[in-house]
Amino acid sequence: MSSSNIIQPNTDPWTLAKELSGKHLIDGEMVAAASGKTFEIRFPATLETVGEAAYGEAADVDKAVAAAKSAQTDWAKKSARERGKLVAECGRVLQNHADELGRLIALETGKALRTESRVEASVLADAFVFYGGLGSELKGETVPFNPQMLTVTLREPIGVVGAIVPWNVPMMLMAYKIAPALVAGNAVVVKSAEEAPFGVLRVCQIMNQVLPEGCFNMLSGFGPECGQPLVEHPDVGKVTFTGSVETGKLIYKTAAEKLIPVTLELGGKSPMIVMDDADLDRAVDGAVIGMRFTRQGQSCTASSRIFVHEKLHDTFVEKLEAKVEAMKMGDPLDEETDIGTIVSQQQKERVESYIEMGRKESGAKAIEMGELPSDEKLSKGYFVRPVIFTGMGIDARPAREEIFGPVACVFKFSDYEEVLAAANDSEYGLAATIWTTNLKTALDATHRLEAGFVQVNQNLVVQPALSYGGIKKSGIGKEASLEAMLANFTHKKTIIMNMA
Ligand code: ADP
């Protein structure tokens, strides 16, 4: 990378989005869609036009996959450490763009800059640095098969990986897919979510300064027109997807026809159990973080089913209400803002329909918190006041279905066995937390909670070194960690050399 072609950070997201408008990134070049078509992206807080994204279709997919296929051969010939060094270098360059990327993501998704978007941008850089260090860990084994034979296994790349990402944490979730895929020697084609194309495109543009052309290509577009042809493409040998259960099933079916491996990170309805011996204030803070109220609850791991022991229930609800009440909802780009917007009109309507449904449930009480912004400029924005439901029946739809919004159901319990059964009574199994100072209860619950990620007395999000992924309808396969790189982006070749 020569100093003359280093892209400088641009912290004005409005001009940056205009610069990125109308483009995919294919074979190292920013190019328009084959059809020349675009679609509009609006700032969810004011509905002003942010820019126009390139409208990807099968012809664009063909071009991007061909570029990836051709680049992958030379990429895989580099030593694993060399690939790792380049990926880690991408992380360092991205860190210099953290503020810029945070602003851009806040603009297109409405996530508050200080509490959410800038944080995402930093975590993103860290994922590349982490995976960049794992090149030498793409190890095989030696197998004591026969004394006259040398029997070994090798880890080889799959080839071209198709990655389909959602809009809620688009850059970070993409990083957990492409960083390990690249280090393992694959080339990738990413399809961004229709709501959030620019942050992902900018990451791709920045990384293309460091990576050889064609290794990392990016398309924007809609699911059926752009995502589906990517999954169907004969030269795509692996698909990694994060999104809804319904789309996950479609992708799984298409992949089954092609007999290719898939990783699916899908939804959740995660339980949080607060025992009577829990540190109450800590648990309340954990609920605020776990519910991702600062992100309008738009998280697949959101602790949206909160079970609180009857001794603590009323105080817990009061304290939680007070905490969320004190949060400021407003312009996502304003540093003072704690809570930004929902991503789109469609999502807003969906969330509101669940709130309406909850209000009609007999015995349920809706506690609405915080104030809608008073600024006239934000009057059309997709703001929803966070809601806690108490007294909701455990089988009511808002208590069972993923809402993907700032809506939590708090249930009262008295018996440990009953609460464990209730927590596990879900078609999802992504994350779970238990809050207790009793070691025996903590250990028992960690073994018995049905989820891919169980935490005691804390509510962390995905960490690079730790396997992350759900069971049941929450998905198939793990992301993050060394294990995920090996399992998702390599195949194992067995070699026997007969020396007799
Ligand atoms: P959400 O409801 O959260 O938007 P989706 O599963 O619809 O979740 O979207 C997640 C990602 O999947 C987006 O990038 C979207 O464009 C893509 N997608 C949607 N439908 C399909 C499909 N049929 N094939 C491939 N990708 C799709």
Tab-separated table of C-alpha atoms in Angstrom, residues 10 25 43 154 242 249 275 294 376 475:
chain	number	residue	atom	x	y	z
A	10	ASN	CA	-14.106	11.029	6.352
A	25	LEU	CA	-16.951	-3.419	-4.918
A	43	PHE	CA	-31.689	8.279	7.760
A	154	LEU	CA	-4.306	-30.897	6.107
A	242	THR	CA	-26.990	-14.201	9.851
A	249	LYS	CA	-34.530	-22.123	6.185
A	275	MET	CA	-32.529	-15.656	41.734
A	294	THR	CA	-29.537	1.445	23.634
A	376	GLU	CA	-39.647	18.635	15.203
A	475	GLY	CA	-28.986	-21.774	14.126
